[in-house]
XYZ file of N, CA and C in Angstrom:
447
model
N -15.415 -0.461 -17.979
C -16.841 0.203 -18.233
C -17.105 1.213 -17.128
N -17.710 2.177 -17.341
C -17.932 3.276 -16.343
C -19.228 2.756 -15.522
N -19.069 3.045 -14.408
C -20.153 2.801 -13.417
C -21.459 3.411 -13.886
N -21.524 4.690 -14.173
C -22.568 5.261 -14.657
C -23.314 4.399 -15.796
N -22.642 3.923 -16.680
C -23.308 3.013 -17.650
C -24.362 2.168 -17.148
N -23.912 1.604 -15.950
C -24.828 0.625 -15.305
C -25.998 1.180 -14.534
N -25.903 2.519 -14.266
C -27.034 2.878 -13.508
C -28.078 3.522 -14.623
N -27.688 3.717 -15.842
C -28.603 4.013 -16.863
C -29.250 2.832 -17.250
N -28.677 1.604 -17.156
C -29.251 0.339 -17.711
C -28.982 -0.907 -16.775
N -30.008 -1.145 -16.069
C -29.876 -2.191 -15.095
C -29.803 -3.437 -15.567
N -30.352 -3.763 -16.828
C -30.195 -5.002 -17.553
C -28.763 -5.203 -17.890
N -28.208 -4.311 -18.184
C -26.818 -4.204 -18.740
C -25.690 -4.740 -17.361
N -26.210 -4.102 -16.240
C -25.423 -4.770 -15.019
C -25.831 -6.063 -14.727
N -27.042 -6.444 -14.791
C -27.296 -7.878 -14.613
C -26.607 -8.983 -15.414
N -26.519 -8.397 -16.773
C -25.820 -9.306 -17.716
C -24.239 -9.291 -17.568
N -23.684 -8.318 -17.175
C -22.245 -8.378 -16.979
C -22.147 -9.258 -15.634
N -22.821 -8.998 -14.505
C -22.661 -9.811 -13.247
C -22.914 -11.253 -13.525
N -23.848 -11.811 -14.214
C -24.393 -13.129 -14.422
C -23.502 -13.950 -15.487
N -23.066 -13.106 -16.397
C -22.506 -13.656 -17.693
C -20.902 -13.406 -17.982
N -20.502 -12.265 -17.228
C -19.240 -11.974 -17.486
C -18.385 -11.629 -16.380
N -18.394 -12.301 -15.244
C -17.628 -11.849 -14.236
C -17.158 -13.496 -13.457
N -16.182 -13.410 -12.753
C -15.964 -14.641 -12.090
C -15.932 -14.681 -10.681
N -16.864 -14.168 -10.204
C -17.323 -14.061 -8.681
C -16.611 -12.862 -7.935
N -15.818 -12.107 -8.611
C -15.434 -10.801 -8.123
C -15.644 -9.706 -9.250
N -16.389 -8.556 -8.729
C -16.687 -7.612 -9.410
C -15.876 -6.286 -9.122
N -15.029 -5.684 -9.800
C -14.105 -4.644 -9.258
C -14.512 -3.279 -9.951
N -14.788 -2.273 -9.055
C -15.061 -1.039 -9.440
C -13.683 -0.024 -9.144
N -13.889 1.128 -9.508
C -12.555 2.193 -9.144
C -13.268 3.446 -8.930
N -13.800 3.541 -7.679
C -14.099 4.847 -7.162
C -13.029 5.750 -6.907
N -11.945 5.293 -6.585
C -10.559 5.905 -6.403
C -10.569 6.851 -5.305
N -11.662 7.358 -4.667
C -11.725 8.090 -3.400
C -13.115 7.912 -2.923
N -13.328 8.222 -1.840
C -14.440 8.390 -0.992
C -14.749 9.749 -0.723
N -13.868 10.825 -1.225
C -14.236 12.201 -0.777
C -14.464 12.974 -2.320
N -15.691 13.537 -2.202
C -16.068 14.578 -3.367
C -14.851 15.529 -3.690
N -14.300 16.130 -2.733
C -12.999 16.928 -2.907
C -11.958 16.423 -3.784
N -11.528 15.182 -3.389
C -10.697 14.548 -4.280
C -10.960 14.269 -5.683
N -12.477 13.692 -5.639
C -12.982 13.351 -6.978
C -13.168 14.285 -7.863
N -13.347 15.591 -7.404
C -13.552 16.892 -8.314
C -12.260 17.086 -8.919
N -11.290 16.955 -8.101
C -9.873 17.188 -8.655
C -9.383 16.150 -9.732
N -10.044 15.064 -9.583
C -9.622 13.805 -10.555
C -10.561 13.805 -11.775
N -11.687 14.734 -11.564
C -12.640 14.820 -12.658
C -13.426 13.608 -12.769
N -13.826 12.985 -11.735
C -14.272 11.725 -11.599
C -15.802 11.958 -11.063
N -16.713 10.828 -11.093
C -17.987 10.652 -10.755
C -18.207 11.080 -9.350
N -19.138 11.711 -8.878
C -19.388 12.089 -7.311
C -19.640 10.839 -6.535
N -19.318 10.807 -5.389
C -19.536 9.899 -4.400
C -20.861 9.370 -4.449
N -21.726 10.342 -4.326
C -23.210 9.925 -4.465
C -23.608 9.033 -5.805
N -23.068 9.062 -6.741
C -23.283 8.229 -7.951
C -22.563 6.854 -7.699
N -21.570 6.815 -7.033
C -20.907 5.661 -6.823
C -21.778 4.949 -5.869
N -22.169 5.717 -4.845
C -22.897 4.880 -3.786
C -24.272 4.371 -4.502
N -24.847 5.157 -5.436
C -26.110 4.584 -6.154
C -25.782 3.284 -6.824
N -24.557 3.140 -7.320
C -23.986 1.950 -8.193
C -23.828 0.897 -6.974
N -23.426 1.095 -6.042
C -22.999 -0.131 -4.930
C -24.511 -0.629 -4.557
N -25.333 0.479 -4.390
C -26.736 -0.059 -3.827
C -27.460 -0.598 -4.829
N -27.469 -0.305 -6.227
C -27.839 -1.226 -7.408
C -27.254 -2.734 -7.480
N -25.894 -2.657 -7.104
C -25.155 -3.826 -7.500
C -25.734 -4.643 -6.192
N -25.785 -4.446 -5.010
C -26.118 -5.287 -3.950
C -27.721 -5.669 -4.136
N -28.557 -4.599 -4.484
C -29.789 -5.022 -4.636
C -30.026 -6.241 -5.672
N -29.469 -6.081 -6.776
C -29.490 -7.119 -7.765
C -28.829 -8.355 -7.476
N -27.671 -8.165 -6.595
C -27.087 -9.470 -6.276
C -27.964 -10.234 -5.137
N -28.567 -9.429 -4.393
C -29.550 -10.256 -3.465
C -30.587 -10.636 -4.069
N -31.466 -9.861 -4.886
C -32.527 -10.314 -5.561
C -32.469 -11.625 -6.458
N -31.258 -11.514 -7.212
C -31.046 -12.790 -8.193
C -30.242 -13.818 -7.417
N -29.895 -13.578 -6.141
C -29.295 -14.596 -5.370
C -27.867 -14.886 -6.088
N -27.077 -14.099 -6.378
C -25.842 -14.210 -7.315
C -24.678 -13.952 -6.354
N -23.912 -15.164 -6.296
C -22.763 -15.152 -5.510
C -21.475 -14.417 -6.073
N -21.434 -13.190 -5.716
C -20.336 -12.349 -6.275
C -20.149 -11.284 -5.296
N -18.866 -10.912 -5.265
C -18.214 -10.048 -4.285
C -17.887 -8.606 -5.142
N -18.006 -7.612 -4.449
C -17.523 -6.315 -4.791
C -16.256 -5.872 -4.330
N -15.134 -5.344 -5.118
C -13.893 -4.979 -4.645
C -13.752 -3.748 -5.339
N -13.271 -2.676 -4.532
C -12.918 -1.405 -5.092
C -11.512 -1.048 -5.017
N -11.324 -0.146 -5.961
C -9.834 0.175 -6.205
C -9.833 1.701 -5.937
N -8.808 1.983 -4.976
C -8.585 3.369 -4.440
C -7.129 4.021 -4.719
N -7.141 5.268 -5.230
C -5.822 5.842 -5.282
C -5.708 6.726 -4.079
N -4.461 6.523 -3.613
C -3.987 6.953 -2.539
C -2.977 8.130 -2.609
N -3.220 9.289 -2.049
C -2.050 10.494 -2.085
C -2.172 11.368 -3.265
N -3.630 11.191 -4.110
C -3.812 12.134 -4.943
C -3.761 13.507 -4.353
N -3.369 14.720 -5.220
C -3.287 15.904 -4.762
C -4.762 16.354 -4.410
N -4.888 16.777 -3.233
C -5.925 17.182 -2.553
C -6.443 16.312 -1.360
N -5.672 15.278 -1.407
C -6.097 14.242 -0.285
C -5.300 14.419 0.935
N -6.082 14.911 2.003
C -5.195 15.077 3.208
C -5.965 13.967 3.996
N -5.692 13.912 5.651
C -6.187 13.112 6.564
C -7.735 13.222 6.488
N -8.155 14.317 6.297
C -9.765 14.741 6.298
C -10.421 13.985 5.158
N -9.785 14.139 3.929
C -10.272 13.337 2.852
C -10.237 11.713 2.933
N -9.088 11.279 3.558
C -8.780 9.855 3.850
C -9.900 9.474 4.785
N -10.130 10.274 5.829
C -11.278 9.671 6.644
C -12.885 9.579 6.015
N -12.959 10.491 5.065
C -14.208 10.165 4.284
C -14.092 8.963 3.529
N -12.988 8.761 3.007
C -12.749 7.299 2.193
C -13.080 6.179 3.069
N -12.455 6.340 4.292
C -12.628 5.152 5.230
C -14.112 5.188 5.552
N -14.873 6.194 5.775
C -16.175 6.336 6.051
C -17.100 5.602 4.939
N -16.675 6.040 3.759
C -17.292 5.292 2.505
C -17.200 3.874 2.623
N -15.916 3.285 2.857
C -15.661 2.019 2.836
C -16.535 1.384 3.780
N -16.481 1.892 5.093
C -17.434 1.273 6.141
C -18.751 1.269 5.911
N -19.407 2.454 5.372
C -20.812 2.634 5.195
C -21.392 1.552 4.150
N -20.453 1.279 3.183
C -20.940 0.213 2.353
C -20.329 -1.039 2.435
N -19.742 -1.408 3.590
C -19.197 -2.529 4.154
C -18.448 -3.282 2.823
N -17.493 -2.589 2.571
C -16.510 -3.000 1.164
C -15.367 -3.668 1.900
N -15.040 -4.912 1.243
C -13.799 -5.698 1.840
C -13.010 -5.853 0.319
N -11.899 -6.403 0.742
C -10.835 -6.677 -0.431
C -10.579 -5.679 -1.366
N -10.343 -4.367 -0.553
C -10.021 -3.180 -1.367
C -8.795 -3.197 -1.901
N -8.630 -2.648 -2.895
C -7.233 -2.564 -3.401
C -6.722 -1.215 -3.521
N -5.453 -0.862 -3.446
C -5.147 0.669 -3.496
C -3.808 0.819 -4.299
N -3.512 1.935 -4.779
C -2.217 2.317 -5.209
C -1.834 3.503 -4.940
N -0.595 4.097 -4.587
C -0.150 5.307 -4.409
C -0.137 6.187 -5.598
N -0.480 7.220 -5.690
C -0.689 8.248 -6.708
C 0.710 8.460 -7.268
N 0.806 8.251 -8.605
C 2.196 8.697 -9.374
C 2.022 9.546 -10.317
N 2.678 10.618 -10.417
C 2.600 11.689 -11.421
C 2.916 11.220 -12.658
N 2.207 11.415 -13.811
C 2.391 10.916 -15.170
C 2.449 12.229 -16.062
N 3.411 12.249 -17.021
C 3.461 13.283 -17.702
C 2.214 13.832 -18.498
N 1.961 15.227 -18.590
C 0.806 15.758 -19.390
C -0.342 15.601 -18.826
N -0.568 15.230 -17.367
C -1.813 15.163 -16.710
C -2.137 16.399 -15.924
N -3.365 16.997 -15.629
C -3.649 17.872 -14.807
C -3.305 17.503 -13.281
N -3.381 16.183 -12.959
C -3.037 15.671 -11.499
C -1.607 15.883 -11.273
N -0.687 15.808 -12.412
C 0.570 15.756 -12.087
C 1.171 17.273 -11.907
N 0.306 18.418 -12.695
C 0.596 19.630 -12.500
C 0.264 19.891 -11.213
N -0.878 19.390 -10.654
C -1.378 19.776 -9.268
C -0.081 19.345 -8.222
N 0.173 18.108 -8.610
C 1.317 17.703 -7.587
C 2.617 18.472 -7.485
N 2.925 18.877 -8.746
C 4.280 19.541 -8.737
C 4.060 21.064 -8.207
N 2.929 21.736 -8.672
C 2.847 23.096 -8.338
C 2.106 23.419 -7.291
N 1.130 22.356 -6.521
C 0.319 22.691 -5.665
C -0.842 23.775 -5.778
N -1.114 23.650 -7.131
C -2.081 24.350 -7.528
C -3.103 23.630 -8.433
N -4.310 24.132 -8.565
C -5.168 23.649 -9.548
C -4.947 24.260 -10.813
N -4.485 23.986 -12.077
C -4.107 24.838 -13.115
C -5.579 25.447 -13.827
N -6.809 24.967 -13.409
C -7.782 25.454 -13.970
C -8.442 26.449 -13.145
N -8.436 26.383 -11.804
C -9.166 27.282 -10.852
C -7.991 28.229 -10.109
N -6.881 27.831 -10.343
C -5.714 28.638 -9.531
C -5.620 28.440 -8.059
N -6.570 27.628 -7.467
C -6.605 27.337 -5.880
C -5.424 26.785 -5.595
N -4.966 26.869 -4.267
C -3.829 26.247 -3.795
C -4.569 24.736 -3.522
N -3.626 23.833 -3.525
C -4.110 22.401 -3.291
C -3.011 21.873 -2.349
N -3.551 21.136 -1.217
C -2.610 20.376 -0.275
C -2.213 19.029 -1.123
N -0.847 18.804 -0.971
C -0.254 17.692 -1.453
C 0.603 17.093 -0.622
N 0.364 15.859 -0.360
C 1.148 15.061 0.824
C 2.230 14.320 -0.083
N 3.566 14.707 0.047
C 4.649 14.202 -0.511
C 5.412 13.278 0.484
N 5.302 13.085 1.656
C 5.870 12.288 2.595
C 5.517 10.837 2.282
N 6.400 10.019 1.619
C 5.953 8.565 1.395
C 5.623 7.879 2.559
N 6.143 8.056 3.490
C 6.009 7.214 5.101
C 4.363 7.586 5.306
N 4.036 8.877 5.243
C 2.585 9.262 5.542
C 1.784 8.507 4.503
N 2.060 8.717 3.155
C 1.135 8.101 2.087
C 1.093 6.621 2.288
N 2.202 5.912 2.686
C 2.035 4.254 2.897
C 1.070 4.096 4.089
N 1.165 4.884 4.959
C 0.264 4.711 6.088
C -1.164 4.883 5.672
N -1.432 5.840 4.953
C -2.762 6.234 4.496
C -3.253 5.032 3.769
N -2.302 4.338 2.770
C -2.650 3.251 1.855
C -3.015 2.050 2.841
N -2.255 1.780 3.853
C -2.456 0.801 4.741
C -3.903 0.768 5.359
N -4.143 1.901 5.749
C -5.527 2.196 6.483
C -6.750 1.683 5.354
N -6.479 2.144 4.240
C -7.552 1.814 3.141
C -7.668 0.348 2.801
N -6.443 -0.182 2.686
C -6.448 -1.651 2.324
C -6.703 -2.550 3.294
N -6.594 -2.048 4.464
C -6.899 -2.917 5.943
C -8.279 -2.827 6.403
N -8.906 -1.810 5.789
C -10.323 -1.362 6.442
C -11.337 -2.535 6.011
N -12.082 -2.758 7.257
C -13.008 -3.887 7.125
C -14.324 -3.274 7.545
N -15.474 -4.309 7.198
C -16.740 -3.796 7.354
C -17.218 -3.446 8.807
């Protein structure tokens, strides 16, 4: 379910948390950087932050024992150490724990894969940084997975 659905309808969020979760609610912001999120064509970080606040407020108000876990995609085209630091800052600001992460894998017929192989955005023709050193990407993943509040 898309996070923005919950922002439009708080009752929907409450119903899902109370009746359709097992103590862990997982969302997929995928990055804490608007630069990377824009390349993914995903929701802006400000909207994700609004969702996390709404989730935490509801959890506290209703005294629901549930944890929030986030999924992050590491090494997407456009993600350098600068964008990784933004993601780590996002994790710290929201006191997120139990984060899950996966290394970006190019898939056929996707714009992200075109960016990965050409180091260009096919829509804007801008040059894009692409980290292809697996050791560097694995270290980036470790930082996200091990980040604590």
